[in-house]
């Protein structure tokens, strides 16, 4: 293969040409400030409104409920810190999970340092949260439940509808980080009783550095950065118009034909999973066998380390990741893999391969050809690998 | 992010393996990340005549393991003991700052193998070498 096989779609995706095309005029020709009264401003206001309508439609929300942000990270911060501080009089307890993205997890930890109490719910071996645990964790002073729709590392899809029903019954706000889920599973905020939802454009063939928070009408939200009255006075700062236009278009495209796309992705993913599990021993699939994103696969290869695996794959023209891209700067194994019960050394040897629309069967077969050799080479160098004794993993 | 030399030693590591009748064996874990290296040495007349390693670790760990075995092969014990994680990293044309800790693995492991050799073969020197490793 003389081209690079991109299998890191959970980290980011390319911006689709039709998305970019809609964005371009807003850099040079249509550049007014949407807050301006004059014709320049009116024109960009129209584009902002259209992006808001498209985003709202994808979630079955009202356009007035969409707040554009600088990405999924800011939307998570705004959802969690913004609602917690605005509802402080009602209580100071938050429920979340142990496998959230750092954007949500660190927002909760920040609140903990500032007088809030946080319950981090455990997950089972597949990364699933038990709705019953959510119910039992709710106390008098609980103000917010924040549980991601689908996990970015292992792809496990949470029972969001059940959690939404519990939150509604108990009168607690429910936020979900749907950054990985948008475009992969339908998200109907009305039907699923979601009060706040985070999304990000760059995971769905939109530009980087732009996201949105859906906040149901009536949800009290404090500013997390201070300034002008943009976004109905919920997010200050002149709007990043080209990016927002791109987000609107990307989300519109991503939420069309979900099932047809998923069918293709699932077939490729399952070919990859069964191919790897049958050709590489001492290997396990992380995440749920069926309740997982159509494009996600995540493996642990016993006796070897993830970075060495990534470098070797890169030399063979395969772009992959080991755990979350955001986590790779730290030395600790992924908190998600530890939460599903993997020992440190097995969490170390993890590989995430996330598929996208442009991947082909031929590419998967190439991966299936080179990966077993790479794993074998690294194992032969590993002091932990002893062919006679076997491994700890049973699949 | 890695130099060409690091990638060369990662892709074509020198001296991988085990020595069945080794004179000294060192095995250490990296305190920062949990990665593991094992070194085997053969010593004749105070000279390290053969060395092999196995490493469970990142690219930098494998590359530093590989080059450090090259650096000590054919050297006297005293010369080999002068190896530091800095000299190992320099021999690879440098490592990214976040990967400097990986080179500790090689330094510590080689010193552990030499210590093991001394314990087994030069009973009189046990005390001094034990002191060194504490410092
Ligand atoms: C689940 C999840 N939440 C939040 C984020 C952060 O989004 P962004 O990169 O737009 O800040 C990501 C992206 O890595 C993610 O996967
Ligand atoms: S990260 Fe562990 S040795 Fe490099």
PDB file of N, CA, C and O in Angstrom, chain A residues 300-331:
ATOM      1  N   UNK A 300      -6.815  -5.184  23.185  1.00  0.00           N
ATOM      2  CA  UNK A 300      -5.617  -5.242  24.014  1.00  0.00           C
ATOM      3  C   UNK A 300      -4.815  -6.456  23.578  1.00  0.00           C
ATOM      4  O   UNK A 300      -5.365  -7.564  23.477  1.00  0.00           O
ATOM      5  N   UNK A 301      -3.539  -6.203  23.306  1.00  0.00           N
ATOM      6  CA  UNK A 301      -2.625  -7.282  22.952  1.00  0.00           C
ATOM      7  C   UNK A 301      -1.710  -7.488  24.142  1.00  0.00           C
ATOM      8  O   UNK A 301      -0.949  -6.590  24.511  1.00  0.00           O
ATOM      9  N   UNK A 302      -1.805  -8.651  24.728  1.00  0.00           N
ATOM     10  CA  UNK A 302      -1.010  -8.889  25.919  1.00  0.00           C
ATOM     11  C   UNK A 302       0.492  -8.895  25.603  1.00  0.00           C
ATOM     12  O   UNK A 302       0.879  -9.235  24.483  1.00  0.00           O
ATOM     13  N   UNK A 303       1.301  -8.497  26.549  1.00  0.00           N
ATOM     14  CA  UNK A 303       2.782  -8.515  26.536  1.00  0.00           C
ATOM     15  C   UNK A 303       3.431  -7.368  25.768  1.00  0.00           C
ATOM     16  O   UNK A 303       4.642  -7.288  25.712  1.00  0.00           O
ATOM     17  N   UNK A 304       2.651  -6.508  25.106  1.00  0.00           N
ATOM     18  CA  UNK A 304       3.306  -5.430  24.359  1.00  0.00           C
ATOM     19  C   UNK A 304       2.703  -4.080  24.728  1.00  0.00           C
ATOM     20  O   UNK A 304       1.652  -4.003  25.346  1.00  0.00           O
ATOM     21  N   UNK A 305       3.384  -3.025  24.299  1.00  0.00           N
ATOM     22  CA  UNK A 305       3.015  -1.683  24.709  1.00  0.00           C
ATOM     23  C   UNK A 305       2.454  -0.931  23.505  1.00  0.00           C
ATOM     24  O   UNK A 305       2.926  -1.097  22.374  1.00  0.00           O
ATOM     25  N   UNK A 306       1.455  -0.086  23.777  1.00  0.00           N
ATOM     26  CA  UNK A 306       0.697   0.564  22.707  1.00  0.00           C
ATOM     27  C   UNK A 306       1.493   1.487  21.808  1.00  0.00           C
ATOM     28  O   UNK A 306       1.303   1.481  20.586  1.00  0.00           O
ATOM     29  N   UNK A 307       2.396   2.279  22.377  1.00  0.00           N
ATOM     30  CA  UNK A 307       3.102   3.235  21.525  1.00  0.00           C
ATOM     31  C   UNK A 307       3.993   2.523  20.514  1.00  0.00           C
ATOM     32  O   UNK A 307       4.101   2.928  19.356  1.00  0.00           O
ATOM     33  N   UNK A 308       4.636   1.463  20.969  1.00  0.00           N
ATOM     34  CA  UNK A 308       5.486   0.685  20.066  1.00  0.00           C
ATOM     35  C   UNK A 308       4.642   0.113  18.921  1.00  0.00           C
ATOM     36  O   UNK A 308       5.071   0.072  17.766  1.00  0.00           O
ATOM     37  N   UNK A 309       3.431  -0.269  19.256  1.00  0.00           N
ATOM     38  CA  UNK A 309       2.500  -0.792  18.262  1.00  0.00           C
ATOM     39  C   UNK A 309       2.116   0.300  17.253  1.00  0.00           C
ATOM     40  O   UNK A 309       2.117   0.075  16.034  1.00  0.00           O
ATOM     41  N   UNK A 310       1.820   1.494  17.772  1.00  0.00           N
ATOM     42  CA  UNK A 310       1.429   2.601  16.892  1.00  0.00           C
ATOM     43  C   UNK A 310       2.548   2.998  15.945  1.00  0.00           C
ATOM     44  O   UNK A 310       2.323   3.254  14.765  1.00  0.00           O
ATOM     45  N   UNK A 311       3.786   3.047  16.489  1.00  0.00           N
ATOM     46  CA  UNK A 311       4.926   3.415  15.647  1.00  0.00           C
ATOM     47  C   UNK A 311       5.110   2.389  14.536  1.00  0.00           C
ATOM     48  O   UNK A 311       5.355   2.733  13.383  1.00  0.00           O
ATOM     49  N   UNK A 312       4.984   1.116  14.908  1.00  0.00           N
ATOM     50  CA  UNK A 312       5.170   0.055  13.914  1.00  0.00           C
ATOM     51  C   UNK A 312       4.093   0.127  12.847  1.00  0.00           C
ATOM     52  O   UNK A 312       4.368  -0.048  11.657  1.00  0.00           O
ATOM     53  N   UNK A 313       2.855   0.389  13.255  1.00  0.00           N
ATOM     54  CA  UNK A 313       1.765   0.498  12.288  1.00  0.00           C
ATOM     55  C   UNK A 313       1.991   1.705  11.385  1.00  0.00           C
ATOM     56  O   UNK A 313       1.773   1.649  10.173  1.00  0.00           O
ATOM     57  N   UNK A 314       2.447   2.796  11.978  1.00  0.00           N
ATOM     58  CA  UNK A 314       2.709   4.011  11.216  1.00  0.00           C
ATOM     59  C   UNK A 314       3.749   3.745  10.129  1.00  0.00           C
ATOM     60  O   UNK A 314       3.617   4.213   8.998  1.00  0.00           O
ATOM     61  N   UNK A 315       4.787   2.966  10.472  1.00  0.00           N
ATOM     62  CA  UNK A 315       5.808   2.621   9.476  1.00  0.00           C
ATOM     63  C   UNK A 315       5.205   1.845   8.310  1.00  0.00           C
ATOM     64  O   UNK A 315       5.745   1.850   7.218  1.00  0.00           O
ATOM     65  N   UNK A 316       4.104   1.155   8.588  1.00  0.00           N
ATOM     66  CA  UNK A 316       3.438   0.377   7.530  1.00  0.00           C
ATOM     67  C   UNK A 316       2.294   1.168   6.896  1.00  0.00           C
ATOM     68  O   UNK A 316       1.460   0.610   6.185  1.00  0.00           O
ATOM     69  N   UNK A 317       2.204   2.460   7.224  1.00  0.00           N
ATOM     70  CA  UNK A 317       1.188   3.301   6.594  1.00  0.00           C
ATOM     71  C   UNK A 317      -0.185   3.175   7.207  1.00  0.00           C
ATOM     72  O   UNK A 317      -1.192   3.423   6.539  1.00  0.00           O
ATOM     73  N   UNK A 318      -0.260   2.793   8.472  1.00  0.00           N
ATOM     74  CA  UNK A 318      -1.563   2.689   9.125  1.00  0.00           C
ATOM     75  C   UNK A 318      -1.609   3.667  10.302  1.00  0.00           C
ATOM     76  O   UNK A 318      -0.784   3.599  11.206  1.00  0.00           O
ATOM     77  N   UNK A 319      -2.565   4.592  10.264  1.00  0.00           N
ATOM     78  CA  UNK A 319      -2.693   5.591  11.323  1.00  0.00           C
ATOM     79  C   UNK A 319      -3.736   5.119  12.326  1.00  0.00           C
ATOM     80  O   UNK A 319      -4.914   4.975  11.987  1.00  0.00           O
ATOM     81  N   UNK A 320      -3.291   4.861  13.558  1.00  0.00           N
ATOM     82  CA  UNK A 320      -4.199   4.341  14.580  1.00  0.00           C
ATOM     83  C   UNK A 320      -3.942   5.080  15.880  1.00  0.00           C
ATOM     84  O   UNK A 320      -3.129   6.007  15.919  1.00  0.00           O
ATOM     85  N   UNK A 321      -4.618   4.689  16.946  1.00  0.00           N
ATOM     86  CA  UNK A 321      -4.318   5.312  18.229  1.00  0.00           C
ATOM     87  C   UNK A 321      -4.442   4.291  19.338  1.00  0.00           C
ATOM     88  O   UNK A 321      -4.985   3.204  19.164  1.00  0.00           O
ATOM     89  N   UNK A 322      -3.875   4.671  20.466  1.00  0.00           N
ATOM     90  CA  UNK A 322      -3.897   3.786  21.622  1.00  0.00           C
ATOM     91  C   UNK A 322      -4.556   4.580  22.728  1.00  0.00           C
ATOM     92  O   UNK A 322      -3.956   5.494  23.267  1.00  0.00           O
ATOM     93  N   UNK A 323      -5.775   4.301  23.034  1.00  0.00           N
ATOM     94  CA  UNK A 323      -6.492   5.130  23.996  1.00  0.00           C
ATOM     95  C   UNK A 323      -6.853   6.454  23.354  1.00  0.00           C
ATOM     96  O   UNK A 323      -6.634   6.669  22.170  1.00  0.00           O
ATOM     97  N   UNK A 324      -7.378   7.379  24.151  1.00  0.00           N
ATOM     98  CA  UNK A 324      -7.807   8.662  23.618  1.00  0.00           C
ATOM     99  C   UNK A 324      -6.617   9.504  23.185  1.00  0.00           C
ATOM    100  O   UNK A 324      -5.594   9.538  23.861  1.00  0.00           O
ATOM    101  N   UNK A 325      -6.747  10.200  22.077  1.00  0.00           N
ATOM    102  CA  UNK A 325      -5.662  11.062  21.603  1.00  0.00           C
ATOM    103  C   UNK A 325      -5.301  12.091  22.664  1.00  0.00           C
ATOM    104  O   UNK A 325      -4.138  12.461  22.812  1.00  0.00           O
ATOM    105  N   UNK A 326      -6.300  12.537  23.403  1.00  0.00           N
ATOM    106  CA  UNK A 326      -6.056  13.548  24.432  1.00  0.00           C
ATOM    107  C   UNK A 326      -5.265  12.970  25.594  1.00  0.00           C
ATOM    108  O   UNK A 326      -4.653  13.707  26.356  1.00  0.00           O
ATOM    109  N   UNK A 327      -5.301  11.658  25.769  1.00  0.00           N
ATOM    110  CA  UNK A 327      -4.648  11.041  26.917  1.00  0.00           C
ATOM    111  C   UNK A 327      -3.198  10.714  26.617  1.00  0.00           C
ATOM    112  O   UNK A 327      -2.426  10.438  27.525  1.00  0.00           O
ATOM    113  N   UNK A 328      -2.819  10.755  25.361  1.00  0.00           N
ATOM    114  CA  UNK A 328      -1.523  10.195  24.997  1.00  0.00           C
ATOM    115  C   UNK A 328      -0.356  11.021  25.541  1.00  0.00           C
ATOM    116  O   UNK A 328       0.763  10.544  25.561  1.00  0.00           O
ATOM    117  N   UNK A 329      -0.602  12.238  25.983  1.00  0.00           N
ATOM    118  CA  UNK A 329       0.475  13.033  26.567  1.00  0.00           C
ATOM    119  C   UNK A 329       0.856  12.580  27.971  1.00  0.00           C
ATOM    120  O   UNK A 329       1.911  12.912  28.480  1.00  0.00           O
ATOM    121  N   UNK A 330      -0.011  11.800  28.590  1.00  0.00           N
ATOM    122  CA  UNK A 330       0.284  11.359  29.950  1.00  0.00           C
ATOM    123  C   UNK A 330       0.888   9.964  29.918  1.00  0.00           C
ATOM    124  O   UNK A 330       0.873   9.306  28.891  1.00  0.00           O
ATOM    125  N   UNK A 331       1.398   9.534  31.028  1.00  0.00           N
ATOM    126  CA  UNK A 331       2.057   8.238  31.059  1.00  0.00           C
ATOM    127  C   UNK A 331       1.149   7.152  31.615  1.00  0.00           C
ATOM    128  O   UNK A 331       1.478   5.981  31.587  1.00  0.00           O
TER     129      UNK A 331
END
